One Martini backbone bead per residue (centre of mass of N, CA, C, O) as a GRO file, in nm:
protein
  173
    1LYS     BB    1  -0.813   0.232  -2.183
    2ARG     BB    2  -0.655   0.554  -2.113
    3ASN     BB    3  -0.560   0.864  -2.230
    4TRP     BB    4  -0.342   1.133  -2.131
    5VAL     BB    5  -0.207   1.455  -2.162
    6SER     BB    6  -0.161   1.460  -1.842
    7ARG     BB    7  -0.085   1.426  -1.516
    8ASN     BB    8  -0.321   1.591  -1.409
    9GLY     BB    9  -0.547   1.427  -1.546
   10LEU     BB   10  -0.478   1.161  -1.406
   11ASP     BB   11  -0.503   1.257  -1.112
   12ILE     BB   12  -0.803   1.331  -1.132
   13ALA     BB   13  -0.910   1.054  -1.218
   14LEU     BB   14  -0.808   0.904  -0.964
   15ALA     BB   15  -0.958   1.075  -0.755
   16CYS     BB   16  -1.243   1.011  -0.862
   17SER     BB   17  -1.221   0.694  -0.845
   18SER     BB   18  -1.156   0.681  -0.527
   19THR     BB   19  -1.456   0.727  -0.431
   20SER     BB   20  -1.550   0.421  -0.559
   21SER     BB   21  -1.244   0.323  -0.553
   22ARG     BB   22  -0.947   0.202  -0.628
   23SER     BB   23  -0.607   0.343  -0.648
   24ILE     BB   24  -0.306   0.358  -0.864
   25LEU     BB   25   0.033   0.483  -0.907
   26LEU     BB   26   0.260   0.449  -1.176
   27GLY     BB   27   0.568   0.607  -1.249
   28ARG     BB   28   0.653   0.865  -1.084
   29ALA     BB   29   0.984   0.832  -1.154
   30ALA     BB   30   0.980   0.921  -1.428
   31GLU     BB   31   1.197   1.109  -1.604
   32TYR     BB   32   1.009   1.130  -1.899
   33ALA     BB   33   0.703   1.191  -1.868
   34GLU     BB   34   0.444   1.179  -2.151
   35LEU     BB   35   0.266   0.929  -2.079
   36PHE     BB   36  -0.088   0.859  -1.997
   37TYR     BB   37  -0.258   0.606  -1.802
   38SER     BB   38  -0.574   0.428  -1.769
   39LEU     BB   39  -0.704   0.142  -1.576
   40ALA     BB   40  -1.015  -0.013  -1.569
   41PHE     BB   41  -1.199  -0.225  -1.337
   42PHE     BB   42  -1.486  -0.429  -1.392
   43PRO     BB   43  -1.742  -0.564  -1.281
   44GLN     BB   44  -1.997  -0.736  -1.338
   45ASN     BB   45  -2.277  -0.547  -1.392
   46THR     BB   46  -2.115  -0.257  -1.388
   47SER     BB   47  -2.014   0.104  -1.379
   48LEU     BB   48  -1.816   0.057  -1.147
   49PRO     BB   49  -1.508   0.053  -1.050
   50LEU     BB   50  -1.293  -0.140  -0.866
   51TYR     BB   51  -1.027  -0.035  -1.026
   52THR     BB   52  -0.737   0.191  -1.074
   53ILE     BB   53  -0.468   0.241  -1.309
   54GLY     BB   54  -0.182   0.438  -1.315
   55VAL     BB   55   0.046   0.546  -1.592
   56CYS     BB   56   0.382   0.653  -1.630
   57CYS     BB   57   0.540   0.738  -1.942
   58GLU     BB   58   0.778   0.706  -2.154
   59ASN     BB   59   0.870   0.807  -2.492
   60HIS     BB   60   0.922   0.488  -2.668
   61GLY     BB   61   0.656   0.346  -2.811
   62LEU     BB   62   0.552   0.201  -2.541
   63SER     BB   63   0.311   0.032  -2.399
   64PRO     BB   64   0.152  -0.082  -2.157
   65LYS     BB   65   0.134  -0.398  -1.981
   66LEU     BB   66  -0.081  -0.676  -1.908
   67LEU     BB   67  -0.097  -0.945  -1.646
   68LEU     BB   68  -0.312  -1.210  -1.566
   69LEU     BB   69  -0.311  -1.455  -1.353
   70SER     BB   70  -0.488  -1.758  -1.350
   71ASP     BB   71  -0.379  -1.889  -1.042
   72THR     BB   72  -0.357  -1.585  -0.934
   73PRO     BB   73  -0.388  -1.267  -0.761
   74LEU     BB   74  -0.213  -1.137  -1.024
   75LEU     BB   75  -0.077  -0.826  -1.144
   76LEU     BB   76   0.094  -0.716  -1.431
   77VAL     BB   77   0.317  -0.432  -1.498
   78GLY     BB   78   0.454  -0.310  -1.802
   79PHE     BB   79   0.711  -0.048  -1.809
   80ASN     BB   80   0.955   0.086  -1.940
   81SER     BB   81   1.193  -0.050  -1.685
   82GLN     BB   82   0.939  -0.228  -1.561
   83ILE     BB   83   0.795  -0.444  -1.301
   84ILE     BB   84   0.469  -0.485  -1.156
   85GLY     BB   85   0.329  -0.634  -0.867
   86LEU     BB   86  -0.019  -0.701  -0.809
   87PRO     BB   87  -0.277  -0.726  -0.647
   88SER     BB   88  -0.614  -0.870  -0.686
   89PRO     BB   89  -0.676  -0.611  -0.584
   90PRO     BB   90  -0.508  -0.320  -0.537
   91ILE     BB   91  -0.315  -0.246  -0.211
   92GLY     BB   92  -0.031  -0.272  -0.347
   93ILE     BB   93   0.308  -0.381  -0.367
   94ASN     BB   94   0.481  -0.674  -0.422
   95PHE     BB   95   0.664  -0.580  -0.682
   96ASP     BB   96   0.985  -0.431  -0.819
   97ILE     BB   97   1.134  -0.447  -1.139
   98LYS     BB   98   1.437  -0.362  -1.267
   99LEU     BB   99   1.542  -0.298  -1.579
  100PRO     BB  100   1.811  -0.256  -1.808
  101HIS     BB  101   1.567  -0.221  -2.011
  102LEU     BB  102   1.321  -0.208  -2.218
  103PHE     BB  103   1.008  -0.304  -2.214
  104TYR     BB  104   0.809  -0.549  -2.398
  105SER     BB  105   0.733  -0.844  -2.253
  106PHE     BB  106   0.501  -1.109  -2.139
  107GLN     BB  107   0.478  -1.461  -2.008
  108TYR     BB  108   0.279  -1.715  -1.891
  109LEU     BB  109   0.383  -2.038  -1.750
  110LEU     BB  110   0.192  -2.256  -1.601
  111LYS     BB  111   0.353  -2.527  -1.593
  112LEU     BB  112   0.615  -2.360  -1.463
  113HIS     BB  113   0.550  -2.113  -1.288
  114THR     BB  114   0.632  -1.871  -1.500
  115ILE     BB  115   0.787  -1.560  -1.612
  116LEU     BB  116   0.840  -1.413  -1.912
  117VAL     BB  117   1.087  -1.164  -1.994
  118PHE     BB  118   1.107  -0.889  -2.227
  119HIS     BB  119   1.374  -0.697  -2.352
  120GLU     BB  120   1.575  -0.520  -2.549
  121LEU     BB  121   1.853  -0.706  -2.422
  122GLY     BB  122   1.652  -0.950  -2.317
  123ALA     BB  123   1.595  -1.198  -2.052
  124MET     BB  124   1.356  -1.345  -1.813
  125SER     BB  125   1.285  -1.519  -1.506
  126ILE     BB  126   0.989  -1.529  -1.301
  127THR     BB  127   0.810  -1.528  -1.029
  128PRO     BB  128   0.507  -1.453  -0.873
  129ASN     BB  129   0.704  -1.314  -0.637
  130GLY     BB  130   0.965  -1.172  -0.800
  131HIS     BB  131   1.177  -1.384  -0.860
  132ILE     BB  132   1.480  -1.437  -0.998
  133VAL     BB  133   1.595  -1.706  -1.189
  134TRP     BB  134   1.683  -1.565  -1.473
  135GLU     BB  135   1.934  -1.424  -1.704
  136TYR     BB  136   1.960  -1.262  -2.037
  137ASP     BB  137   2.218  -1.134  -2.244
  138ALA     BB  138   2.222  -0.982  -2.532
  139SER     BB  139   2.395  -0.876  -2.831
  140ASP     BB  140   2.109  -0.755  -2.911
  141VAL     BB  141   1.823  -0.664  -3.036
  142LEU     BB  142   1.510  -0.760  -2.997
  143VAL     BB  143   1.248  -0.906  -3.236
  144ALA     BB  144   1.209  -1.216  -3.137
  145TRP     BB  145   0.998  -1.497  -3.013
  146ASP     BB  146   0.991  -1.860  -2.920
  147ILE     BB  147   0.782  -2.085  -2.757
  148GLU     BB  148   0.838  -2.392  -2.627
  149GLU     BB  149   0.847  -2.647  -2.429
  150GLU     BB  150   1.182  -2.592  -2.310
  151THR     BB  151   1.205  -2.331  -2.500
  152VAL     BB  152   1.366  -2.027  -2.622
  153THR     BB  153   1.363  -1.828  -2.915
  154ILE     BB  154   1.597  -1.574  -3.006
  155LYS     BB  155   1.581  -1.276  -3.199
  156MET     BB  156   1.793  -1.057  -3.362
  157ILE     BB  157   1.874  -0.784  -3.558
  158ASP     BB  158   2.144  -0.954  -3.670
  159ASP     BB  159   2.013  -1.265  -3.697
  160ALA     BB  160   2.055  -1.375  -3.439
  161THR     BB  161   2.036  -1.683  -3.244
  162VAL     BB  162   1.875  -1.824  -2.941
  163ARG     BB  163   1.862  -2.103  -2.715
  164LEU     BB  164   1.665  -2.153  -2.421
  165ASN     BB  165   1.626  -2.268  -2.118
  166LEU     BB  166   1.348  -2.225  -1.916
  167LEU     BB  167   1.468  -2.309  -1.630
  168LYS     BB  168   1.790  -2.181  -1.659
  169GLY     BB  169   1.891  -1.995  -1.921
  170THR     BB  170   2.044  -2.174  -2.095
  171VAL     BB  171   2.205  -2.286  -2.356
  172ALA     BB  172   2.079  -2.472  -2.607
  173GLY     BB  173   2.182  -2.747  -2.822
   0.00000   0.00000   0.00000
């Protein structure tokens, strides 16, 4: 991962990398893009990148996060208020999910074949195809979560907690 001072620097880096590999730029439509990142992926035993992903981020103190699914050639990029699913290597965008609030994190649950997504004021479950299975709107800002066998426990800033069923997103008893 590399940080760039300006969008111009990122654009030049992506243009240079595209001569030897593929590149894609995410977050072009960011309203207040102030942080710029490039992520290069190298095959084993080579110095030339296989592909490079550029990301334009708004300055909310959150870096973009990547998730490579272990059982499918899918790479997820979470940043600003969105999640983008890319084939690996990226040749286009499989899906683009707009979140209602700032993206925090995601985790792939291989047994359930689902991806849990956490954002500033809630959570959701999506399939590797980008279909939303369920959404949960929290009463306050999320500060922590703990995934167990069949539930996820979410803690909010006001010390309230809620346990959700991982399959349905309903409040577990």
